[in-house]
C-alpha positions as a printed NumPy array, in Angstrom:
array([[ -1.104, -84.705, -74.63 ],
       [ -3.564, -82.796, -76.996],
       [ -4.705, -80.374, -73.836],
       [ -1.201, -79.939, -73.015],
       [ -0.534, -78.472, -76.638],
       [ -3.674, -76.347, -76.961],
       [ -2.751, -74.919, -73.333],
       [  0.874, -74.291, -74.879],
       [ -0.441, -72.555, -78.009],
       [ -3.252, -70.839, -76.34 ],
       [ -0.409, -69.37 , -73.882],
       [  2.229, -68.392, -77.159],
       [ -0.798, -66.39 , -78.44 ],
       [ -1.555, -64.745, -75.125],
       [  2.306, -63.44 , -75.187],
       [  2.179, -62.791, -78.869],
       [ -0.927, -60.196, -78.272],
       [  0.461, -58.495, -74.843],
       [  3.815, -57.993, -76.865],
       [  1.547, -56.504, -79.748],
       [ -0.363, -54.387, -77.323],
       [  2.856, -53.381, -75.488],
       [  4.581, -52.474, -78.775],
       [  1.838, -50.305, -79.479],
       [  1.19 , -48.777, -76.057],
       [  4.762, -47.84 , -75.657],
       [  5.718, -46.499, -79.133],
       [  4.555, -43.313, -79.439],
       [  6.387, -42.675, -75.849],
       [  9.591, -43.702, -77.762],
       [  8.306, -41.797, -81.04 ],
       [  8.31 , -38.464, -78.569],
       [ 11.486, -38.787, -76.812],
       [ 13.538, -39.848, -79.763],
       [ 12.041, -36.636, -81.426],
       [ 13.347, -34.359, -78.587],
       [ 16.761, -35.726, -79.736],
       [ 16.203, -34.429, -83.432],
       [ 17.755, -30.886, -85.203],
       [ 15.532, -28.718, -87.133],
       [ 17.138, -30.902, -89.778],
       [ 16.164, -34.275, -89.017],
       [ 12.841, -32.946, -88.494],
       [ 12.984, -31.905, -92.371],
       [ 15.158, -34.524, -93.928],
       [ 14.953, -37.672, -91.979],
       [ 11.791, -39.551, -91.656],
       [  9.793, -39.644, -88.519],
       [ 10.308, -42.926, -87.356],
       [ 13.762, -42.544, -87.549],
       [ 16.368, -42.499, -85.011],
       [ 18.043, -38.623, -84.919],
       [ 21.3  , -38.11 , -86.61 ],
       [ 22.669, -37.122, -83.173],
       [ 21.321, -36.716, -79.639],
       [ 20.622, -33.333, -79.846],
       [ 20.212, -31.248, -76.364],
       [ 19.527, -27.974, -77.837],
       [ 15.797, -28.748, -77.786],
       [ 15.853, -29.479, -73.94 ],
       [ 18.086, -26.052, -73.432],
       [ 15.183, -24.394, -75.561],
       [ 12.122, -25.723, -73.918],
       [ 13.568, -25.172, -70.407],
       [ 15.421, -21.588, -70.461],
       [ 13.957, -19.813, -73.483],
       [ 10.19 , -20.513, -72.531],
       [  8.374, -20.075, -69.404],
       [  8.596, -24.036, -68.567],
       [  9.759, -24.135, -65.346],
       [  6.562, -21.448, -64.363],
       [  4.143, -23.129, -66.142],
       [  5.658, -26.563, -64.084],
       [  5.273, -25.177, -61.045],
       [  2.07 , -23.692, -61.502],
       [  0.762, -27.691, -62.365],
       [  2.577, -28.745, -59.196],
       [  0.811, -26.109, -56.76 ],
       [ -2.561, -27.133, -58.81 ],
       [ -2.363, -30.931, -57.976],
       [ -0.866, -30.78 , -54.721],
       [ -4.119, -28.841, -53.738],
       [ -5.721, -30.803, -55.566],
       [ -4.94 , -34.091, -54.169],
       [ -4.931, -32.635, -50.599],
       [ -8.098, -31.227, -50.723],
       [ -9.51 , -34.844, -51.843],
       [ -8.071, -36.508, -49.778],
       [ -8.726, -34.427, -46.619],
       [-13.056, -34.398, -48.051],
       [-13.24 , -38.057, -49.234],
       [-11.543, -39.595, -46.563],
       [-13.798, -38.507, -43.505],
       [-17.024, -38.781, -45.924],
       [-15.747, -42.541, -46.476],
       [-15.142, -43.319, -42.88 ],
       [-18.376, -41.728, -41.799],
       [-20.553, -43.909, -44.637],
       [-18.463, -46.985, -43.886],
       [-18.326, -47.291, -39.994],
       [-20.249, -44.927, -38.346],
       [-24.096, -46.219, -38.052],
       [-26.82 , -43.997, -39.599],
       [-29.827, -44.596, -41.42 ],
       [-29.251, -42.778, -44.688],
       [-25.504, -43.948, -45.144],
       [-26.095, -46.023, -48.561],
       [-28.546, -43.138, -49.86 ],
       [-25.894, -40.712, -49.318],
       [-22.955, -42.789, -50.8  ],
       [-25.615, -43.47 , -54.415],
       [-26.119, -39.852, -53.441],
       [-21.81 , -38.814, -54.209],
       [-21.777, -41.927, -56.918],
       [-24.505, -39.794, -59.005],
       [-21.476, -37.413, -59.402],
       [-19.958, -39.898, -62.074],
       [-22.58 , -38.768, -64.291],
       [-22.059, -35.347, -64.574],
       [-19.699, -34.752, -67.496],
       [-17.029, -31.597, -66.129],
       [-17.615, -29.944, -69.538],
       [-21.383, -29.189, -68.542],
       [-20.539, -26.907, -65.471],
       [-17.611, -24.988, -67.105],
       [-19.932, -21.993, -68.508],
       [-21.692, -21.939, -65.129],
       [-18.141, -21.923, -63.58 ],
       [-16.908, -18.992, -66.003],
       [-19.803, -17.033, -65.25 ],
       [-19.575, -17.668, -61.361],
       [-15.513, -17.117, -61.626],
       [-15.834, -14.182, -63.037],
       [-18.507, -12.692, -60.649],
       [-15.98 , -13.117, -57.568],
       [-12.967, -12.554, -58.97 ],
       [-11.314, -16.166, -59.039],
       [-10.328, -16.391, -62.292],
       [ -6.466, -16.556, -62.827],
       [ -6.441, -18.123, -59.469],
       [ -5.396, -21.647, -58.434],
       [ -8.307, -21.802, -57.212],
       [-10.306, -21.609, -60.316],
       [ -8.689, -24.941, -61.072],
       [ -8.481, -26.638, -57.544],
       [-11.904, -26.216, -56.866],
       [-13.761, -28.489, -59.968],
       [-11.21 , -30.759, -60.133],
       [-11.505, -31.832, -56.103],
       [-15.586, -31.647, -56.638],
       [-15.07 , -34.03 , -59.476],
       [-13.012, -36.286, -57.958],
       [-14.798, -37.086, -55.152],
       [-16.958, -39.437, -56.001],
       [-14.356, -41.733, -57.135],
       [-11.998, -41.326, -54.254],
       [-15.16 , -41.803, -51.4  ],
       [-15.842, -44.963, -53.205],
       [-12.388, -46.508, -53.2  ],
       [-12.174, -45.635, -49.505],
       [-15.382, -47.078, -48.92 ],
       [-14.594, -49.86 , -50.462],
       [-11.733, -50.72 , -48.038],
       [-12.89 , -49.163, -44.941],
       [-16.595, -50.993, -44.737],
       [-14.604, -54.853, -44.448],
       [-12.053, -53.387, -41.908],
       [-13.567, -55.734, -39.175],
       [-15.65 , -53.38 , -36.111],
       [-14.31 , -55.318, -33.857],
       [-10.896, -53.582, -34.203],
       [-12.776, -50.576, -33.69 ],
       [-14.656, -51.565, -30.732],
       [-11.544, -52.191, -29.034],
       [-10.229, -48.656, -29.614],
       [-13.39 , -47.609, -28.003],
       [-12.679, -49.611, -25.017],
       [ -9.189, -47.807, -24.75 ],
       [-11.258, -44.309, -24.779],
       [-10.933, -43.65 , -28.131],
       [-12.923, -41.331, -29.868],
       [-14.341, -40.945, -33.523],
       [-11.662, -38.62 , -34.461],
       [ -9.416, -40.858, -32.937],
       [-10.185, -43.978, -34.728],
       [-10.208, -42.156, -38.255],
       [ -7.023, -40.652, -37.881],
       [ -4.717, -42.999, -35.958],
       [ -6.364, -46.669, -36.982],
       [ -8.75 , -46.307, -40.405],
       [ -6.397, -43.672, -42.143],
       [ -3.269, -45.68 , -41.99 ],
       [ -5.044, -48.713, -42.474],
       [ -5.992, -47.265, -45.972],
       [ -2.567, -46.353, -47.413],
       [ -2.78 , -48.037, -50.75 ],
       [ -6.38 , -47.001, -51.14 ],
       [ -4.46 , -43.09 , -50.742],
       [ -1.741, -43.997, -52.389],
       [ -4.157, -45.4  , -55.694],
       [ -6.657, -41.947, -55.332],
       [ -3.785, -39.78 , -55.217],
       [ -2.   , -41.45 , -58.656],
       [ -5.121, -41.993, -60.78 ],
       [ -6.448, -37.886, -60.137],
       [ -2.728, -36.895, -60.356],
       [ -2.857, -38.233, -64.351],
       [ -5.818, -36.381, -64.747],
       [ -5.067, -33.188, -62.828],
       [ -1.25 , -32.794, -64.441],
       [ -2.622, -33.321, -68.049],
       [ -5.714, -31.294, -67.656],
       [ -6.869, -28.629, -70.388],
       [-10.235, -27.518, -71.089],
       [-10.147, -25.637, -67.545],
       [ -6.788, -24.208, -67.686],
       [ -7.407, -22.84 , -70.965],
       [-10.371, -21.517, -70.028],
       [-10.264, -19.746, -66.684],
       [ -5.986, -19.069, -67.103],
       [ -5.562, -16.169, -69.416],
       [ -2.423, -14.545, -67.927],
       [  0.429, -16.24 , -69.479],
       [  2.15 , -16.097, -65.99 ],
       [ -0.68 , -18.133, -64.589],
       [ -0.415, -20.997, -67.191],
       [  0.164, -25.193, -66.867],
       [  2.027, -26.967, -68.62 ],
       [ -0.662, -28.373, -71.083],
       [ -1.607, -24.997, -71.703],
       [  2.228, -23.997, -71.828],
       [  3.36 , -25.779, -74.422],
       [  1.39 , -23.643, -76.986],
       [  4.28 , -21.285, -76.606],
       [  6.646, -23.234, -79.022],
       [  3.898, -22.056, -82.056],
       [  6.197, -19.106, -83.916],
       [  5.162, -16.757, -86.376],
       [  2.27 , -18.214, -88.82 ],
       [  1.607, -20.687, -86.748],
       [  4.778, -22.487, -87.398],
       [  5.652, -24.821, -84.744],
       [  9.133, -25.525, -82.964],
       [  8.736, -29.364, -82.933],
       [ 11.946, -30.292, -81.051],
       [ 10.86 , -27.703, -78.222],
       [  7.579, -28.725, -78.262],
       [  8.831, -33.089, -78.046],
       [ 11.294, -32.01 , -74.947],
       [  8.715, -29.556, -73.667],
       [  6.238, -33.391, -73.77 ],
       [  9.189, -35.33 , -72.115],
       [  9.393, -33.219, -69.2  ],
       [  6.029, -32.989, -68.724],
       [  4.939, -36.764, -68.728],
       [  8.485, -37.698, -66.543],
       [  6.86 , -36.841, -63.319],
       [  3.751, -39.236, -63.578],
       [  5.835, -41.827, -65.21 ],
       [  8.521, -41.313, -62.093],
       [  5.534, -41.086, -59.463],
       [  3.791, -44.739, -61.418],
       [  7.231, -46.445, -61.927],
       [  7.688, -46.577, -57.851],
       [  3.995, -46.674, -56.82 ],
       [  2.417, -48.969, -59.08 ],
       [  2.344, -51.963, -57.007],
       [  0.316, -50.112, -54.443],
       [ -1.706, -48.796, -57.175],
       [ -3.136, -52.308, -57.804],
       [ -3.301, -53.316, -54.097],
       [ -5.386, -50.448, -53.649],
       [ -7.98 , -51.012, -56.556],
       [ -8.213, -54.84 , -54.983],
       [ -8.866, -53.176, -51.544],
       [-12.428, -54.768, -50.431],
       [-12.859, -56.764, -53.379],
       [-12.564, -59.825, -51.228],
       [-13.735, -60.424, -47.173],
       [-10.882, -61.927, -45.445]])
């Protein structure tokens, strides 16, 4: 009877702390759009935390047709789509090859892309500047495409890796049989195989890639070239003051996307980070 009510209490306090970190993982979310709802007044009169006076839409109308939004949206879309593609088309193969195809050096060259992890992005962007600069790819998608895919690799060849080195040969062996080659086996049995595994890569760079900074700041200097990060410095007016409702809608829009992309993909999102963790 005692271990029942320890287990009871020890479960209340369990839901009493995911609550706590839920309330505090999901308020300033709240805080933002609730601000995108607020006049110039409420901003001055009414205190933060409070609820607006009025949904106000003026803020949206602002952020989306008096500023260069919609550019600055697009450019972030054509900058992760490459993104994602191009990591997906490198780490995929690189994974396959280090998984399933037999060669002496494949664990040497998988500690060999894992060393990658320990190169912090912020010590190549000089180099990058310098090199950008030389050949004329600054102001290009490319300029951001580029680092973020060589960054990212290491990360996405070892979640495919992961799955691909307990898919069992034997499957394999029999597509061999059938005349199937290497190309073959990649791209019509292993590739499919590792959905989630895609479907997790292409979610947890996407977060990264749409709220990335330091590099569009750095290498985008047109204002037509700019993401949305970078964007949303436009809503700073004269002496530096700030249009706060533009700025809160200019947030919303921006984080709706990932939020929309997690909301329907999440569940694959944890199948895939469980992919190989167990040998059936």
């Amino acid at each position: 009877m005692q271990r029942l009510t320890t287990s009871k209490w020890l479960r209340t306090l369990f839901y009493i702390i995911l609550i706590v970190v839920l309330v505090f993982q999901t308020y300033p979310m709240f805080w933002v759009l609730m601000s995108s709802f607020k006049t110039k007044q409420d901003m001055a009169y009414i205190a933060p935390y409070a609820f607006p006076s009025s949904f106000y839409l003026g803020n949206y109308v602002t952020a989306l047709f008096e500023s260069d939004l919609i550019r600055y949206f697009l450019n972030s879309v054509v900058v992760a789509v490459g993104t994602l593609v191009g990591i997906v088309i490198l780490s995929a193969p690189a994974a396959y090859a280090i998984s399933k195809i037999r060669f002496k050096q494949s664990e040497k060259l998988l500690s060999f892309f894992l060393l990658g992890m320990m190169i912090p992005i912020f010590a190549c962007l000089v180099p990058m500047f310098q090199i950008y600069n030389a050949v004329g790819l600054r102001n290009t998608y490319l300029s951001l495409i580029l680092p973020q895919i060589g960054f990212s690799l290491p990360m996405a060849i070892y979640l495919y890796t992961g799955f691909m080195k307990f898919v069992p040969n034997s499957l394999l062996e029999a597509a061999t049989i059938d005349g199937a080659n290497s190309f073959q086996m990649f791209s019509k049995i292993m590739f499919p195989m590792a959905k989630n595994s895609t479907i997790t890569i292409i979610i947890y760079n996407f977060v990264n890639i749409w709220n990335e900074f330091t590099y569009a700041n750095t290498f985008m200097t047109k204002g037509i070239m700019k993401t949305l990060p970078v964007g949303l410095n436009d809503f700073v007016g004269e002496m530096g003051r700030r249009d706060w409702g533009g700025t809160f809608a200019a947030i919303v829009l921006a984080i709706l996307p990932t939020l929309i992309i997690y909301f329907f993909l999440n569940k694959n999102v944890m199948e895939g980070m469980a992919a190989g963790a167990v040998k059936d």
